PDB file of C-alpha atoms in Angstrom:
ATOM      1  CA  ILE A   1      11.242 -31.869   4.381  1.00 35.00           C
ATOM      2  CA  PRO A   2       9.533 -33.888   1.579  1.00 38.00           C
ATOM      3  CA  ASP A   3      11.669 -34.657  -1.475  1.00 37.00           C
ATOM      4  CA  GLN A   4       9.583 -32.407  -3.720  1.00 36.00           C
ATOM      5  CA  TRP A   5      10.323 -29.354  -1.573  1.00 36.00           C
ATOM      6  CA  ALA A   6      13.501 -27.298  -1.372  1.00 37.00           C
ATOM      7  CA  THR A   7      15.064 -24.966   1.166  1.00 39.00           C
ATOM      8  CA  VAL A   8      15.766 -21.358   0.181  1.00 41.00           C
ATOM      9  CA  ARG A   9      18.868 -19.959   1.867  1.00 45.00           C
ATOM     10  CA  THR A  10      20.834 -16.732   1.876  1.00 44.00           C
ATOM     11  CA  ASP A  11      24.501 -16.572   0.882  1.00 44.00           C
ATOM     12  CA  THR A  12      25.394 -17.128   4.533  1.00 44.00           C
ATOM     13  CA  GLY A  13      23.242 -20.272   4.740  1.00 45.00           C
ATOM     14  CA  ALA A  14      20.357 -18.782   6.710  1.00 45.00           C
ATOM     15  CA  VAL A  15      17.022 -20.379   5.832  1.00 40.00           C
ATOM     16  CA  LEU A  16      14.521 -17.971   4.278  1.00 43.00           C
ATOM     17  CA  GLY A  17      11.740 -20.453   3.575  1.00 43.00           C
ATOM     18  CA  ILE A  18      10.615 -23.800   2.224  1.00 41.00           C
ATOM     19  CA  VAL A  19       9.304 -23.870  -1.356  1.00 42.00           C
ATOM     20  CA  ASP A  20       8.157 -26.318  -4.007  1.00 49.00           C
ATOM     21  CA  ASP A  21      11.098 -27.549  -6.080  1.00 50.00           C
ATOM     22  CA  SER A  22       9.545 -25.989  -9.201  1.00 49.00           C
ATOM     23  CA  TYR A  23      10.163 -22.555  -7.678  1.00 50.00           C
ATOM     24  CA  GLU A  24      12.805 -20.586  -9.543  1.00 59.00           C
ATOM     25  CA  PRO A  25      14.198 -17.508  -7.792  1.00 62.00           C
ATOM     26  CA  VAL A  26      14.617 -14.230  -9.678  1.00 67.00           C
ATOM     27  CA  GLN A  27      17.740 -12.257  -8.796  1.00 73.00           C
ATOM     28  CA  ASN A  28      17.294  -8.708  -7.558  1.00 75.00           C
ATOM     29  CA  ARG A  29      19.236  -7.243 -10.477  1.00 76.00           C
ATOM     30  CA  ASP A  30      16.813  -8.958 -12.877  1.00 75.00           C
ATOM     31  CA  ALA A  31      13.510  -8.617 -11.005  1.00 75.00           C
ATOM     32  CA  PHE A  32      12.539  -5.130 -12.126  1.00 81.00           C
ATOM     33  CA  LYS A  33      14.462  -4.959 -15.400  1.00 80.00           C
ATOM     34  CA  PHE A  34      11.173  -4.751 -17.283  1.00 78.00           C
ATOM     35  CA  PHE A  35      10.470  -1.450 -15.506  1.00 83.00           C
ATOM     36  CA  ASP A  36      13.802   0.125 -16.502  1.00 85.00           C
ATOM     37  CA  ASN A  37      12.222   0.914 -19.868  1.00 79.00           C
ATOM     38  CA  LEU A  38       9.832   3.370 -18.223  1.00 82.00           C
ATOM     39  CA  VAL A  39      12.546   4.942 -16.089  1.00 87.00           C
ATOM     40  CA  GLY A  40      14.744   5.369 -19.161  1.00 81.00           C
ATOM     41  CA  THR A  41      12.034   7.349 -20.945  1.00 84.00           C
ATOM     42  CA  ASP A  42      11.187   9.508 -17.881  1.00 84.00           C
ATOM     43  CA  GLU A  43       7.812   7.819 -17.472  1.00 88.00           C
ATOM     44  CA  ALA A  44       8.833   6.918 -13.922  1.00 91.00           C
ATOM     45  CA  ILE A  45      11.610   7.645 -11.426  1.00 94.00           C
ATOM     46  CA  TYR A  46      13.117   5.170  -8.996  1.00 93.00           C
ATOM     47  CA  GLU A  47      12.948   6.991  -5.673  1.00 94.00           C
ATOM     48  CA  THR A  48      14.060   4.560  -2.969  1.00 92.00           C
ATOM     49  CA  ALA A  49      14.631   0.851  -2.384  1.00 91.00           C
ATOM     50  CA  GLY A  50      15.254  -1.604   0.428  1.00 90.00           C
ATOM     51  CA  ALA A  51      14.868  -5.096   1.826  1.00 86.00           C
ATOM     52  CA  LEU A  52      12.678  -6.505   4.588  1.00 84.00           C
ATOM     53  CA  GLY A  53      13.471  -9.196   7.135  1.00 78.00           C
ATOM     54  CA  ARG A  54      16.666 -11.029   6.180  1.00 77.00           C
ATOM     55  CA  GLY A  55      16.324 -10.041   2.561  1.00 78.00           C
ATOM     56  CA  GLU A  56      13.435 -12.361   1.716  1.00 78.00           C
ATOM     57  CA  ARG A  57      11.497  -9.419   0.250  1.00 82.00           C
ATOM     58  CA  VAL A  58      13.114  -6.668  -1.802  1.00 87.00           C
ATOM     59  CA  TRP A  59      11.235  -3.525  -2.856  1.00 90.00           C
ATOM     60  CA  ILE A  60      11.609  -0.434  -5.017  1.00 91.00           C
ATOM     61  CA  LEU A  61       9.378   2.634  -4.821  1.00 93.00           C
ATOM     62  CA  ALA A  62       8.890   4.367  -8.179  1.00 93.00           C
ATOM     63  CA  LYS A  63       7.247   7.752  -8.700  1.00 95.00           C
ATOM     64  CA  LEU A  64       5.053   8.376 -11.729  1.00 93.00           C
ATOM     65  CA  PRO A  65       4.652  11.798 -13.368  1.00 93.00           C
ATOM     66  CA  GLY A  66       1.782  13.992 -12.266  1.00 93.00           C
ATOM     67  CA  TYR A  67      -0.489  14.118  -9.235  1.00 94.00           C
ATOM     68  CA  ILE A  68      -4.013  13.482  -8.086  1.00 95.00           C
ATOM     69  CA  LYS A  69      -5.623  16.725  -6.946  1.00 96.00           C
ATOM     70  CA  VAL A  70      -8.264  16.125  -4.308  1.00 96.00           C
ATOM     71  CA  ASN A  71     -10.730  18.969  -3.912  1.00 92.00           C
ATOM     72  CA  ARG A  72      -8.344  21.064  -6.078  1.00 90.00           C
ATOM     73  CA  LYS A  73      -5.826  21.699  -3.269  1.00 93.00           C
ATOM     74  CA  ASP A  74      -4.933  18.409  -1.557  1.00 97.00           C
ATOM     75  CA  ILE A  75      -2.116  16.791  -3.559  1.00 97.00           C
ATOM     76  CA  VAL A  76      -1.548  13.024  -3.771  1.00 96.00           C
ATOM     77  CA  GLY A  77       1.588  11.674  -5.448  1.00 95.00           C
ATOM     78  CA  LYS A  78       1.305   8.690  -7.800  1.00 94.00           C
ATOM     79  CA  TYR A  79       3.682   5.863  -6.883  1.00 93.00           C
ATOM     80  CA  LEU A  80       4.191   2.203  -7.684  1.00 90.00           C
ATOM     81  CA  LEU A  81       5.651  -0.233  -5.188  1.00 89.00           C
ATOM     82  CA  LEU A  82       7.519  -3.074  -6.895  1.00 88.00           C
ATOM     83  CA  SER A  83       8.447  -6.067  -4.745  1.00 86.00           C
ATOM     84  CA  ASN A  84      10.178  -9.396  -5.280  1.00 83.00           C
ATOM     85  CA  SER A  85      10.317 -12.277  -2.796  1.00 77.00           C
ATOM     86  CA  HIS A  86      13.003 -14.904  -2.284  1.00 71.00           C
ATOM     87  CA  ASP A  87      11.021 -17.249  -0.046  1.00 65.00           C
ATOM     88  CA  GLY A  88       8.375 -18.377  -2.532  1.00 60.00           C
ATOM     89  CA  SER A  89       5.665 -16.242  -0.945  1.00 57.00           C
ATOM     90  CA  SER A  90       4.861 -14.223  -4.067  1.00 56.00           C
ATOM     91  CA  LEU A  91       5.768 -13.381  -7.630  1.00 68.00           C
ATOM     92  CA  ILE A  92       7.073 -10.000  -8.656  1.00 77.00           C
ATOM     93  CA  ARG A  93       4.300  -7.646  -7.554  1.00 79.00           C
ATOM     94  CA  VAL A  94       3.423  -4.076  -8.486  1.00 83.00           C
ATOM     95  CA  LYS A  95       1.061  -2.157  -6.220  1.00 85.00           C
ATOM     96  CA  LEU A  96      -0.515   1.255  -6.589  1.00 87.00           C
ATOM     97  CA  THR A  97       0.842   3.261  -3.685  1.00 90.00           C
ATOM     98  CA  PRO A  98      -0.563   6.807  -3.700  1.00 93.00           C
ATOM     99  CA  ILE A  99       1.058   9.076  -1.106  1.00 95.00           C
ATOM    100  CA  ARG A 100      -0.664  12.176   0.270  1.00 96.00           C
ATOM    101  CA  VAL A 101       1.957  14.912   0.081  1.00 95.00           C
ATOM    102  CA  VAL A 102       0.853  17.074   2.996  1.00 95.00           C
ATOM    103  CA  CYS A 103       1.357  14.277   5.526  1.00 92.00           C
ATOM    104  CA  ASN A 104       3.248  11.567   3.612  1.00 91.00           C
ATOM    105  CA  ASN A 105       0.443   9.079   4.215  1.00 90.00           C
ATOM    106  CA  THR A 106       0.381   5.933   2.092  1.00 90.00           C
ATOM    107  CA  LEU A 107      -3.191   5.616   0.856  1.00 90.00           C
ATOM    108  CA  THR A 108      -3.836   1.926   0.327  1.00 77.00           C
ATOM    109  CA  ALA A 109      -6.519   1.346  -2.274  1.00 68.00           C
ATOM    110  CA  ALA A 110      -7.636  -1.999  -3.690  1.00 60.00           C
ATOM    111  CA  LEU A 111      -9.786  -0.893  -6.625  1.00 64.00           C
ATOM    112  CA  GLN A 112     -11.574  -4.235  -6.519  1.00 53.00           C
ATOM    113  CA  GLY A 113      -8.302  -6.135  -6.617  1.00 52.00           C
ATOM    114  CA  ALA A 114      -6.912  -4.349  -9.691  1.00 55.00           C
ATOM    115  CA  GLY A 115      -4.431  -2.238  -7.755  1.00 58.00           C
ATOM    116  CA  ASP A 116      -2.125  -5.164  -6.982  1.00 67.00           C
ATOM    117  CA  ILE A 117      -0.561  -6.592 -10.137  1.00 71.00           C
ATOM    118  CA  GLN A 118       1.627  -9.679 -10.553  1.00 69.00           C
ATOM    119  CA  ILE A 119       4.327  -9.595 -13.189  1.00 68.00           C
ATOM    120  CA  ARG A 120       5.958 -12.662 -14.666  1.00 62.00           C
ATOM    121  CA  HIS A 121       9.677 -12.423 -15.219  1.00 57.00           C
ATOM    122  CA  THR A 122      11.151 -12.880 -18.665  1.00 57.00           C
ATOM    123  CA  ALA A 123      14.683 -12.576 -19.991  1.00 59.00           C
ATOM    124  CA  ASN A 124      13.394 -11.193 -23.279  1.00 60.00           C
ATOM    125  CA  ALA A 125      13.937  -7.451 -23.711  1.00 54.00           C
ATOM    126  CA  GLU A 126      11.095  -7.056 -26.211  1.00 60.00           C
ATOM    127  CA  GLU A 127       8.682  -8.835 -23.876  1.00 68.00           C
ATOM    128  CA  ASP A 128       9.912  -6.685 -20.986  1.00 67.00           C
ATOM    129  CA  LEU A 129       9.107  -3.559 -22.978  1.00 61.00           C
ATOM    130  CA  LYS A 130       5.606  -4.821 -23.797  1.00 72.00           C
ATOM    131  CA  GLN A 131       4.979  -5.575 -20.119  1.00 74.00           C
ATOM    132  CA  ALA A 132       6.218  -2.151 -19.052  1.00 75.00           C
ATOM    133  CA  VAL A 133       4.089  -0.272 -21.585  1.00 75.00           C
ATOM    134  CA  SER A 134       1.047  -2.381 -20.734  1.00 80.00           C
ATOM    135  CA  LEU A 135       1.579  -1.791 -17.019  1.00 79.00           C
ATOM    136  CA  LEU A 136       1.885   1.963 -17.517  1.00 82.00           C
ATOM    137  CA  GLY A 137      -1.382   2.076 -19.455  1.00 83.00           C
ATOM    138  CA  LEU A 138      -3.179   0.066 -16.786  1.00 84.00           C
ATOM    139  CA  THR A 139      -1.683   2.158 -14.007  1.00 86.00           C
ATOM    140  CA  ASN A 140      -2.754   5.448 -15.569  1.00 87.00           C
ATOM    141  CA  SER A 141      -6.300   4.120 -15.930  1.00 88.00           C
ATOM    142  CA  LEU A 142      -6.389   2.905 -12.327  1.00 89.00           C
ATOM    143  CA  TYR A 143      -5.076   6.214 -11.019  1.00 92.00           C
ATOM    144  CA  GLU A 144      -7.829   8.053 -12.907  1.00 92.00           C
ATOM    145  CA  GLN A 145     -10.375   5.838 -11.147  1.00 91.00           C
ATOM    146  CA  LEU A 146      -8.677   6.424  -7.830  1.00 92.00           C
ATOM    147  CA  GLY A 147      -8.665  10.189  -8.324  1.00 94.00           C
ATOM    148  CA  ALA A 148     -12.412  10.127  -8.920  1.00 94.00           C
ATOM    149  CA  ILE A 149     -12.991   8.059  -5.757  1.00 94.00           C
ATOM    150  CA  PHE A 150     -10.795  10.318  -3.602  1.00 96.00           C
ATOM    151  CA  ASN A 151     -12.622  13.397  -4.850  1.00 97.00           C
ATOM    152  CA  ARG A 152     -16.000  11.816  -4.122  1.00 96.00           C
ATOM    153  CA  MET A 153     -14.759  11.110  -0.592  1.00 97.00           C
ATOM    154  CA  ALA A 154     -13.726  14.757  -0.223  1.00 97.00           C
ATOM    155  CA  LEU A 155     -17.176  15.917  -1.330  1.00 97.00           C
ATOM    156  CA  THR A 156     -19.026  13.532   1.012  1.00 98.00           C
ATOM    157  CA  LYS A 157     -19.753  15.280   4.295  1.00 98.00           C
ATOM    158  CA  ILE A 158     -20.146  13.185   7.450  1.00 97.00           C
ATOM    159  CA  THR A 159     -21.623  13.943  10.835  1.00 97.00           C
ATOM    160  CA  ASP A 160     -19.920  13.335  14.170  1.00 97.00           C
ATOM    161  CA  LYS A 161     -22.080  10.240  14.621  1.00 97.00           C
ATOM    162  CA  GLN A 162     -21.114   8.880  11.198  1.00 98.00           C
ATOM    163  CA  LEU A 163     -17.444   9.432  12.022  1.00 98.00           C
ATOM    164  CA  GLN A 164     -17.889   7.612  15.337  1.00 97.00           C
ATOM    165  CA  ASP A 165     -19.668   4.735  13.584  1.00 97.00           C
ATOM    166  CA  TYR A 166     -16.822   4.599  11.051  1.00 98.00           C
ATOM    167  CA  VAL A 167     -14.070   4.247  13.652  1.00 97.00           C
ATOM    168  CA  ASN A 168     -16.164   1.811  15.700  1.00 96.00           C
ATOM    169  CA  ALA A 169     -16.564  -0.417  12.647  1.00 96.00           C
ATOM    170  CA  LEU A 170     -12.823  -0.342  11.957  1.00 96.00           C
ATOM    171  CA  VAL A 171     -11.787  -1.194  15.518  1.00 94.00           C
ATOM    172  CA  PRO A 172     -14.699  -3.055  17.141  1.00 91.00           C
ATOM    173  CA  ASP A 173     -14.836  -4.691  20.562  1.00 87.00           C
ATOM    174  CA  GLU A 174     -16.503  -7.834  19.294  1.00 75.00           C
ATOM    175  CA  ALA A 175     -13.822 -10.483  19.783  1.00 63.00           C
ATOM    176  CA  GLU A 176     -13.633 -12.224  23.146  1.00 65.00           C
ATOM    177  CA  ASP A 177      -9.940 -11.420  23.427  1.00 63.00           C
ATOM    178  CA  SER A 178     -10.366  -7.766  22.477  1.00 67.00           C
ATOM    179  CA  ASP A 179      -8.188  -5.372  24.436  1.00 84.00           C
ATOM    180  CA  LEU A 180     -10.983  -2.920  25.207  1.00 86.00           C
ATOM    181  CA  LYS A 181      -8.680  -0.230  26.601  1.00 87.00           C
ATOM    182  CA  LYS A 182      -6.304  -0.386  23.623  1.00 90.00           C
ATOM    183  CA  ASN A 183      -9.162  -0.388  21.121  1.00 91.00           C
ATOM    184  CA  ARG A 184     -10.703   2.648  22.788  1.00 93.00           C
ATOM    185  CA  GLU A 185      -7.340   4.451  22.656  1.00 94.00           C
ATOM    186  CA  ILE A 186      -6.988   3.690  18.939  1.00 94.00           C
ATOM    187  CA  ARG A 187     -10.491   4.983  18.195  1.00 96.00           C
ATOM    188  CA  ASP A 188      -9.820   8.123  20.242  1.00 97.00           C
ATOM    189  CA  THR A 189      -6.603   8.660  18.283  1.00 97.00           C
ATOM    190  CA  PHE A 190      -8.529   8.355  15.015  1.00 97.00           C
ATOM    191  CA  LEU A 191     -10.952  11.048  16.181  1.00 97.00           C
ATOM    192  CA  THR A 192      -8.128  13.326  17.328  1.00 97.00           C
ATOM    193  CA  LEU A 193      -6.291  12.973  14.005  1.00 97.00           C
ATOM    194  CA  HIS A 194      -9.488  13.721  12.118  1.00 98.00           C
ATOM    195  CA  GLU A 195      -9.699  17.042  13.963  1.00 97.00           C
ATOM    196  CA  SER A 196      -6.040  18.050  14.222  1.00 96.00           C
ATOM    197  CA  GLY A 197      -3.843  15.637  12.276  1.00 95.00           C
ATOM    198  CA  GLN A 198      -1.573  16.624   9.393  1.00 94.00           C
ATOM    199  CA  GLY A 199      -3.721  18.025   6.600  1.00 95.00           C
ATOM    200  CA  ALA A 200      -6.875  17.899   8.720  1.00 96.00           C
ATOM    201  CA  ASP A 201      -7.704  21.460   7.673  1.00 96.00           C
ATOM    202  CA  LEU A 202      -8.045  20.195   4.093  1.00 96.00           C
ATOM    203  CA  SER A 203     -10.343  17.273   4.868  1.00 96.00           C
ATOM    204  CA  ARG A 204     -12.076  17.670   8.237  1.00 97.00           C
ATOM    205  CA  GLY A 205     -15.746  16.667   8.277  1.00 97.00           C
ATOM    206  CA  THR A 206     -15.564  14.488   5.171  1.00 98.00           C
ATOM    207  CA  LEU A 207     -15.034  10.827   4.311  1.00 97.00           C
ATOM    208  CA  TRP A 208     -11.658  11.835   2.895  1.00 97.00           C
ATOM    209  CA  GLY A 209     -10.709  13.129   6.337  1.00 97.00           C
ATOM    210  CA  ALA A 210     -12.024   9.980   8.026  1.00 97.00           C
ATOM    211  CA  PHE A 211      -9.989   7.732   5.722  1.00 97.00           C
ATOM    212  CA  ASN A 212      -6.858   9.827   6.223  1.00 96.00           C
ATOM    213  CA  CYS A 213      -7.051   9.765  10.010  1.00 96.00           C
ATOM    214  CA  VAL A 214      -6.657   5.975   9.735  1.00 96.00           C
ATOM    215  CA  THR A 215      -3.762   6.164   7.268  1.00 95.00           C
ATOM    216  CA  GLU A 216      -1.942   8.719   9.431  1.00 95.00           C
ATOM    217  CA  TYR A 217      -2.369   6.548  12.507  1.00 95.00           C
ATOM    218  CA  THR A 218      -1.099   3.465  10.679  1.00 92.00           C
ATOM    219  CA  ASP A 219       1.863   5.178   9.015  1.00 92.00           C
ATOM    220  CA  HIS A 220       3.027   7.534  11.761  1.00 91.00           C
ATOM    221  CA  ARG A 221       1.500   6.681  15.149  1.00 86.00           C
ATOM    222  CA  THR A 222       2.193   2.980  15.646  1.00 83.00           C
ATOM    223  CA  ASP A 223       5.119   1.578  17.609  1.00 76.00           C
ATOM    224  CA  GLY A 224       7.882  -0.752  16.476  1.00 74.00           C
ATOM    225  CA  ILE A 225      11.218  -0.668  14.720  1.00 73.00           C
ATOM    226  CA  PRO A 226      11.162   1.072  11.298  1.00 77.00           C
ATOM    227  CA  ALA A 227      11.579  -2.102   9.204  1.00 76.00           C
ATOM    228  CA  THR A 228       8.757  -3.896  11.034  1.00 81.00           C
ATOM    229  CA  ARG A 229       6.473  -0.870  10.729  1.00 83.00           C
ATOM    230  CA  LEU A 230       7.238  -0.539   7.033  1.00 85.00           C
ATOM    231  CA  GLU A 231       6.374  -4.182   6.416  1.00 85.00           C
ATOM    232  CA  SER A 232       3.091  -3.674   8.274  1.00 87.00           C
ATOM    233  CA  ILE A 233       2.277  -0.506   6.328  1.00 86.00           C
ATOM    234  CA  TRP A 234       2.822  -2.093   2.916  1.00 84.00           C
ATOM    235  CA  PHE A 235       2.242  -5.812   3.374  1.00 83.00           C
ATOM    236  CA  GLY A 236       0.831  -6.577   6.829  1.00 86.00           C
ATOM    237  CA  ARG A 237      -1.698  -5.530   9.461  1.00 90.00           C
ATOM    238  CA  GLY A 238      -1.392  -1.827   8.702  1.00 90.00           C
ATOM    239  CA  GLU A 239      -2.095  -2.493   5.050  1.00 89.00           C
ATOM    240  CA  GLN A 240      -5.175  -4.524   5.967  1.00 91.00           C
ATOM    241  CA  LEU A 241      -6.515  -1.805   8.277  1.00 93.00           C
ATOM    242  CA  LYS A 242      -6.113   0.858   5.585  1.00 93.00           C
ATOM    243  CA  LEU A 243      -7.743  -1.412   3.029  1.00 91.00           C
ATOM    244  CA  LYS A 244     -10.674  -1.944   5.377  1.00 93.00           C
ATOM    245  CA  ALA A 245     -10.907   1.831   5.921  1.00 95.00           C
ATOM    246  CA  PHE A 246     -10.917   2.499   2.169  1.00 94.00           C
ATOM    247  CA  GLN A 247     -13.587  -0.107   1.439  1.00 92.00           C
ATOM    248  CA  LEU A 248     -15.803   1.114   4.291  1.00 95.00           C
ATOM    249  CA  ALA A 249     -15.525   4.711   3.066  1.00 95.00           C
ATOM    250  CA  GLU A 250     -16.501   3.549  -0.435  1.00 93.00           C
ATOM    251  CA  ARG A 251     -19.607   1.843   0.942  1.00 94.00           C
ATOM    252  CA  MET A 252     -20.553   4.965   2.906  1.00 95.00           C
ATOM    253  CA  MET A 253     -20.585   6.974  -0.319  1.00 92.00           C
TER     254      MET A 253
END
């Protein structure tokens, strides 16, 4: 390892990663202190927390007041996912993480990159409060935008051919190493979930339904141990597939 790099280890000595020696870790108890201000004033509620891998990424899921109502009857909860890494891979991050109540789907949405926010850590309480208030204002604005997009999706009808084109674009057979049988099974599952998945009666035949068949597949129909699946859903391949599905649905509108 070059002199200007350092090894990040756990308390037991296990190596988490190699980072530049200017990297300064932020302890878990300090990482989200800025957000405590919002929780203390009932602007948010910490709902659950955990760690991924060997503890190199720690996360907290916080629920915001209110809901997005899609087509007046399909309810989406407003959440923020706060994460902190101990391997130098990222700063403290805050991501919009809307969750569709009827099926508990996590609806990844990029909003042109604005839905994934990086927060710098400070030890100054006044600065923490400013960051928290600023973040809340930004989040409320982004969720208003997201609500408008979701409702446009729900009002956009699609034909069977458009739905087929949508799933084909998401899981194509273009790569030389494509597993054609597996890809076909995934596309067939998308189509089945669009017709009979959780909440399909609220969204069938629309872009909203097409997008949600992908999120249900990613969140509830993939294999793997829970921790690995969760990492994929929020930070990995599942996240990327849902992002692709959201962006494609936006273009189709």
